[in-house]
């Protein structure tokens, strides 16, 4: 079985090919996919580097730096550039070491520093190898085409963030809070699909793919596979490896029509 996470057509060189992407998924013998319904990705700044470079050991000699620049901005064999077809002005820095650059794109930071964008990129990485960024690299039409496929799951690819905690001041990706309501709102407002198949793509479809029972008559005390955590009303109700159960929800009773 194959599952492709975060289906997208990234960079203008791939825009308009969502149907081709979906056709390849559906033509495979046992493949599924998921999507977050946004036009931007969120990853580490180091994800823009080719595999032969480590963010903790960036090259300094002129030849290697020039090779790295070409790779980052144009790509190379076996590596797709995240800048080619996108541009430095669509790469926004989330949590740089220098707070002046928080929430600003690399072109703007470069202009403020008087550097080329690539040199600014290296400077930020040297200061903070774990710096994260957001890339506005997808076309809205492709996002909607993928979302409207009832066999593609909705998934946030997000972290749980406390808005009043340490990450509350960061310009994080809105998928951290809005993935599922956004999918519902887009489907409703733009008539992408009925409500029922969309809810299935968030619930029973991933359950069918990932969850299976493990208990047998010989070993009945075995929990099912595919669940690591259950959260109810923002409270961890159950976690794998623990027998503790917290009841944070309440039953919703059907009202008498009379």
PDB file of C-alpha atoms in Angstrom, residues 2-162:
ATOM      1  CA  UNK A   2       1.110   3.563  -0.729  1.00  0.00           C
ATOM      2  CA  UNK A   3      -0.098   6.784   0.869  1.00  0.00           C
ATOM      3  CA  UNK A   4       1.028  10.130  -0.547  1.00  0.00           C
ATOM      4  CA  UNK A   5       0.833  12.933   2.002  1.00  0.00           C
ATOM      5  CA  UNK A   6       0.250  16.604   1.173  1.00  0.00           C
ATOM      6  CA  UNK A   7      -0.845  16.308  -2.460  1.00  0.00           C
ATOM      7  CA  UNK A   8      -0.013  19.566  -4.235  1.00  0.00           C
ATOM      8  CA  UNK A   9       1.239  21.080  -7.486  1.00  0.00           C
ATOM      9  CA  UNK A  10       4.150  23.127  -6.212  1.00  0.00           C
ATOM     10  CA  UNK A  11       5.625  26.000  -8.258  1.00  0.00           C
ATOM     11  CA  UNK A  12       4.250  27.635 -11.382  1.00  0.00           C
ATOM     12  CA  UNK A  13       5.946  24.924 -13.450  1.00  0.00           C
ATOM     13  CA  UNK A  14       3.411  22.414 -12.120  1.00  0.00           C
ATOM     14  CA  UNK A  15       0.319  24.603 -11.802  1.00  0.00           C
ATOM     15  CA  UNK A  16      -2.742  23.310 -13.610  1.00  0.00           C
ATOM     16  CA  UNK A  17      -1.749  19.649 -13.319  1.00  0.00           C
ATOM     17  CA  UNK A  18      -3.913  18.635 -10.357  1.00  0.00           C
ATOM     18  CA  UNK A  19      -6.008  16.354 -12.563  1.00  0.00           C
ATOM     19  CA  UNK A  20      -2.855  14.567 -13.751  1.00  0.00           C
ATOM     20  CA  UNK A  21      -1.776  14.119 -10.143  1.00  0.00           C
ATOM     21  CA  UNK A  22      -5.125  12.672  -9.090  1.00  0.00           C
ATOM     22  CA  UNK A  23      -5.194  10.378 -12.119  1.00  0.00           C
ATOM     23  CA  UNK A  24      -1.863   8.871 -11.095  1.00  0.00           C
ATOM     24  CA  UNK A  25      -3.080   8.282  -7.546  1.00  0.00           C
ATOM     25  CA  UNK A  26      -6.305   6.607  -8.687  1.00  0.00           C
ATOM     26  CA  UNK A  27      -4.567   4.531 -11.373  1.00  0.00           C
ATOM     27  CA  UNK A  28      -2.232   2.890  -8.852  1.00  0.00           C
ATOM     28  CA  UNK A  29      -3.347  -0.515  -7.515  1.00  0.00           C
ATOM     29  CA  UNK A  30      -3.409   0.483  -3.826  1.00  0.00           C
ATOM     30  CA  UNK A  31      -2.681   4.173  -3.309  1.00  0.00           C
ATOM     31  CA  UNK A  32      -4.342   6.953  -1.340  1.00  0.00           C
ATOM     32  CA  UNK A  33      -3.483  10.571  -0.636  1.00  0.00           C
ATOM     33  CA  UNK A  34      -4.252  13.531   1.586  1.00  0.00           C
ATOM     34  CA  UNK A  35      -4.209  17.311   1.303  1.00  0.00           C
ATOM     35  CA  UNK A  36      -4.308  20.443   3.428  1.00  0.00           C
ATOM     36  CA  UNK A  37      -6.503  23.024   1.606  1.00  0.00           C
ATOM     37  CA  UNK A  38      -4.050  25.928   1.443  1.00  0.00           C
ATOM     38  CA  UNK A  39      -1.888  27.572  -1.215  1.00  0.00           C
ATOM     39  CA  UNK A  40       1.231  27.505   0.952  1.00  0.00           C
ATOM     40  CA  UNK A  41       3.430  24.847   2.518  1.00  0.00           C
ATOM     41  CA  UNK A  42       5.245  25.049   5.842  1.00  0.00           C
ATOM     42  CA  UNK A  43       8.622  23.455   6.494  1.00  0.00           C
ATOM     43  CA  UNK A  44      12.145  24.179   7.659  1.00  0.00           C
ATOM     44  CA  UNK A  45      14.246  26.729   5.821  1.00  0.00           C
ATOM     45  CA  UNK A  46      16.779  23.921   5.462  1.00  0.00           C
ATOM     46  CA  UNK A  47      14.285  22.002   3.310  1.00  0.00           C
ATOM     47  CA  UNK A  48      15.308  24.321   0.460  1.00  0.00           C
ATOM     48  CA  UNK A  49      18.784  22.719   0.489  1.00  0.00           C
ATOM     49  CA  UNK A  50      19.754  19.820  -1.802  1.00  0.00           C
ATOM     50  CA  UNK A  51      20.530  16.486  -0.074  1.00  0.00           C
ATOM     51  CA  UNK A  52      24.307  16.867  -0.329  1.00  0.00           C
ATOM     52  CA  UNK A  53      24.286  19.860   2.061  1.00  0.00           C
ATOM     53  CA  UNK A  54      23.681  19.891   5.821  1.00  0.00           C
ATOM     54  CA  UNK A  55      22.269  23.045   7.397  1.00  0.00           C
ATOM     55  CA  UNK A  56      24.734  22.624  10.274  1.00  0.00           C
ATOM     56  CA  UNK A  57      27.726  22.497   7.909  1.00  0.00           C
ATOM     57  CA  UNK A  58      27.106  24.920   5.048  1.00  0.00           C
ATOM     58  CA  UNK A  59      29.955  25.257   2.519  1.00  0.00           C
ATOM     59  CA  UNK A  60      32.118  28.367   2.531  1.00  0.00           C
ATOM     60  CA  UNK A  61      34.468  27.969  -0.441  1.00  0.00           C
ATOM     61  CA  UNK A  62      33.437  29.904  -3.536  1.00  0.00           C
ATOM     62  CA  UNK A  63      33.009  26.891  -5.824  1.00  0.00           C
ATOM     63  CA  UNK A  64      30.740  24.970  -3.471  1.00  0.00           C
ATOM     64  CA  UNK A  65      28.693  28.062  -2.619  1.00  0.00           C
ATOM     65  CA  UNK A  66      28.108  28.760  -6.312  1.00  0.00           C
ATOM     66  CA  UNK A  67      27.066  25.150  -6.928  1.00  0.00           C
ATOM     67  CA  UNK A  68      24.712  25.411  -3.951  1.00  0.00           C
ATOM     68  CA  UNK A  69      23.209  28.647  -5.262  1.00  0.00           C
ATOM     69  CA  UNK A  70      22.440  27.074  -8.636  1.00  0.00           C
ATOM     70  CA  UNK A  71      20.921  24.026  -6.958  1.00  0.00           C
ATOM     71  CA  UNK A  72      18.735  26.026  -4.545  1.00  0.00           C
ATOM     72  CA  UNK A  73      17.511  28.482  -7.170  1.00  0.00           C
ATOM     73  CA  UNK A  74      17.306  26.227 -10.235  1.00  0.00           C
ATOM     74  CA  UNK A  75      17.457  22.635  -9.014  1.00  0.00           C
ATOM     75  CA  UNK A  76      19.701  19.803 -10.166  1.00  0.00           C
ATOM     76  CA  UNK A  77      19.438  16.140 -11.138  1.00  0.00           C
ATOM     77  CA  UNK A  78      17.401  14.370  -8.445  1.00  0.00           C
ATOM     78  CA  UNK A  79      16.509  17.597  -6.612  1.00  0.00           C
ATOM     79  CA  UNK A  80      13.629  20.001  -7.284  1.00  0.00           C
ATOM     80  CA  UNK A  81      14.223  23.628  -6.376  1.00  0.00           C
ATOM     81  CA  UNK A  82      11.604  25.245  -4.129  1.00  0.00           C
ATOM     82  CA  UNK A  83      12.562  28.653  -5.552  1.00  0.00           C
ATOM     83  CA  UNK A  84      12.374  27.925  -9.283  1.00  0.00           C
ATOM     84  CA  UNK A  85       8.910  28.897 -10.484  1.00  0.00           C
ATOM     85  CA  UNK A  86       8.101  30.413  -7.072  1.00  0.00           C
ATOM     86  CA  UNK A  87      10.584  33.178  -6.164  1.00  0.00           C
ATOM     87  CA  UNK A  88      12.285  34.310  -2.989  1.00  0.00           C
ATOM     88  CA  UNK A  89       9.508  36.834  -2.343  1.00  0.00           C
ATOM     89  CA  UNK A  90       7.061  33.967  -1.671  1.00  0.00           C
ATOM     90  CA  UNK A  91       9.234  32.344   1.029  1.00  0.00           C
ATOM     91  CA  UNK A  92       8.288  33.794   4.433  1.00  0.00           C
ATOM     92  CA  UNK A  93      10.424  33.263   7.531  1.00  0.00           C
ATOM     93  CA  UNK A  94       8.535  32.174  10.666  1.00  0.00           C
ATOM     94  CA  UNK A  95      10.949  32.031  13.612  1.00  0.00           C
ATOM     95  CA  UNK A  96      14.368  33.508  12.770  1.00  0.00           C
ATOM     96  CA  UNK A  97      16.989  34.151  15.416  1.00  0.00           C
ATOM     97  CA  UNK A  98      16.745  37.871  14.636  1.00  0.00           C
ATOM     98  CA  UNK A  99      13.161  38.916  15.452  1.00  0.00           C
ATOM     99  CA  UNK A 100      13.332  41.757  12.916  1.00  0.00           C
ATOM    100  CA  UNK A 101      12.757  39.235  10.149  1.00  0.00           C
ATOM    101  CA  UNK A 102       9.841  37.340  11.678  1.00  0.00           C
ATOM    102  CA  UNK A 103       6.994  37.092   9.173  1.00  0.00           C
ATOM    103  CA  UNK A 104       8.964  38.737   6.344  1.00  0.00           C
ATOM    104  CA  UNK A 105       9.820  37.203   2.990  1.00  0.00           C
ATOM    105  CA  UNK A 106      13.391  36.547   1.938  1.00  0.00           C
ATOM    106  CA  UNK A 107      13.391  39.189  -0.798  1.00  0.00           C
ATOM    107  CA  UNK A 108      12.334  41.862   1.692  1.00  0.00           C
ATOM    108  CA  UNK A 109      14.935  40.742   4.232  1.00  0.00           C
ATOM    109  CA  UNK A 110      17.597  40.741   1.510  1.00  0.00           C
ATOM    110  CA  UNK A 111      16.662  44.278   0.472  1.00  0.00           C
ATOM    111  CA  UNK A 112      16.880  45.477   4.070  1.00  0.00           C
ATOM    112  CA  UNK A 113      20.316  43.891   4.518  1.00  0.00           C
ATOM    113  CA  UNK A 114      21.647  44.861   1.115  1.00  0.00           C
ATOM    114  CA  UNK A 115      22.375  41.229   0.176  1.00  0.00           C
ATOM    115  CA  UNK A 116      21.219  38.935  -2.585  1.00  0.00           C
ATOM    116  CA  UNK A 117      18.321  36.687  -1.494  1.00  0.00           C
ATOM    117  CA  UNK A 118      20.425  33.519  -1.680  1.00  0.00           C
ATOM    118  CA  UNK A 119      23.134  35.050   0.530  1.00  0.00           C
ATOM    119  CA  UNK A 120      20.436  36.160   2.955  1.00  0.00           C
ATOM    120  CA  UNK A 121      19.073  32.608   2.977  1.00  0.00           C
ATOM    121  CA  UNK A 122      22.523  31.259   3.940  1.00  0.00           C
ATOM    122  CA  UNK A 123      22.932  33.935   6.630  1.00  0.00           C
ATOM    123  CA  UNK A 124      19.617  33.023   8.251  1.00  0.00           C
ATOM    124  CA  UNK A 125      20.512  29.321   8.145  1.00  0.00           C
ATOM    125  CA  UNK A 126      23.913  29.923   9.731  1.00  0.00           C
ATOM    126  CA  UNK A 127      22.242  31.922  12.500  1.00  0.00           C
ATOM    127  CA  UNK A 128      19.475  29.359  13.015  1.00  0.00           C
ATOM    128  CA  UNK A 129      19.699  25.995  11.233  1.00  0.00           C
ATOM    129  CA  UNK A 130      16.256  25.041  12.613  1.00  0.00           C
ATOM    130  CA  UNK A 131      14.502  28.157  11.308  1.00  0.00           C
ATOM    131  CA  UNK A 132      11.140  27.386   9.690  1.00  0.00           C
ATOM    132  CA  UNK A 133       9.429  29.050   6.761  1.00  0.00           C
ATOM    133  CA  UNK A 134       6.209  29.185   4.741  1.00  0.00           C
ATOM    134  CA  UNK A 135       6.253  28.946   0.940  1.00  0.00           C
ATOM    135  CA  UNK A 136       3.341  30.372  -1.069  1.00  0.00           C
ATOM    136  CA  UNK A 137       3.847  28.018  -3.986  1.00  0.00           C
ATOM    137  CA  UNK A 138       0.487  26.524  -5.010  1.00  0.00           C
ATOM    138  CA  UNK A 139      -2.306  27.693  -7.309  1.00  0.00           C
ATOM    139  CA  UNK A 140      -5.809  28.077  -5.807  1.00  0.00           C
ATOM    140  CA  UNK A 141      -7.403  26.171  -8.682  1.00  0.00           C
ATOM    141  CA  UNK A 142      -5.230  23.123  -8.046  1.00  0.00           C
ATOM    142  CA  UNK A 143      -5.969  23.282  -4.329  1.00  0.00           C
ATOM    143  CA  UNK A 144      -9.700  23.205  -5.023  1.00  0.00           C
ATOM    144  CA  UNK A 145      -9.449  20.443  -7.618  1.00  0.00           C
ATOM    145  CA  UNK A 146      -7.687  18.173  -5.138  1.00  0.00           C
ATOM    146  CA  UNK A 147     -10.060  19.096  -2.310  1.00  0.00           C
ATOM    147  CA  UNK A 148     -13.092  18.253  -4.463  1.00  0.00           C
ATOM    148  CA  UNK A 149     -11.938  14.648  -4.953  1.00  0.00           C
ATOM    149  CA  UNK A 150     -13.998  12.560  -2.470  1.00  0.00           C
ATOM    150  CA  UNK A 151     -11.278   9.874  -2.292  1.00  0.00           C
ATOM    151  CA  UNK A 152      -8.592  12.273  -1.053  1.00  0.00           C
ATOM    152  CA  UNK A 153      -8.374  12.719   2.720  1.00  0.00           C
ATOM    153  CA  UNK A 154      -8.254  16.094   4.438  1.00  0.00           C
ATOM    154  CA  UNK A 155      -5.217  16.293   6.745  1.00  0.00           C
ATOM    155  CA  UNK A 156      -3.680  19.289   8.491  1.00  0.00           C
ATOM    156  CA  UNK A 157       0.045  18.389   8.577  1.00  0.00           C
ATOM    157  CA  UNK A 158      -0.007  20.699  11.596  1.00  0.00           C
ATOM    158  CA  UNK A 159       1.200  20.907  15.177  1.00  0.00           C
ATOM    159  CA  UNK A 160      -0.866  21.604  18.269  1.00  0.00           C
ATOM    160  CA  UNK A 161      -0.099  25.165  19.362  1.00  0.00           C
ATOM    161  CA  UNK A 162      -1.293  27.014  22.437  1.00  0.00           C
TER     162      UNK A 162
END
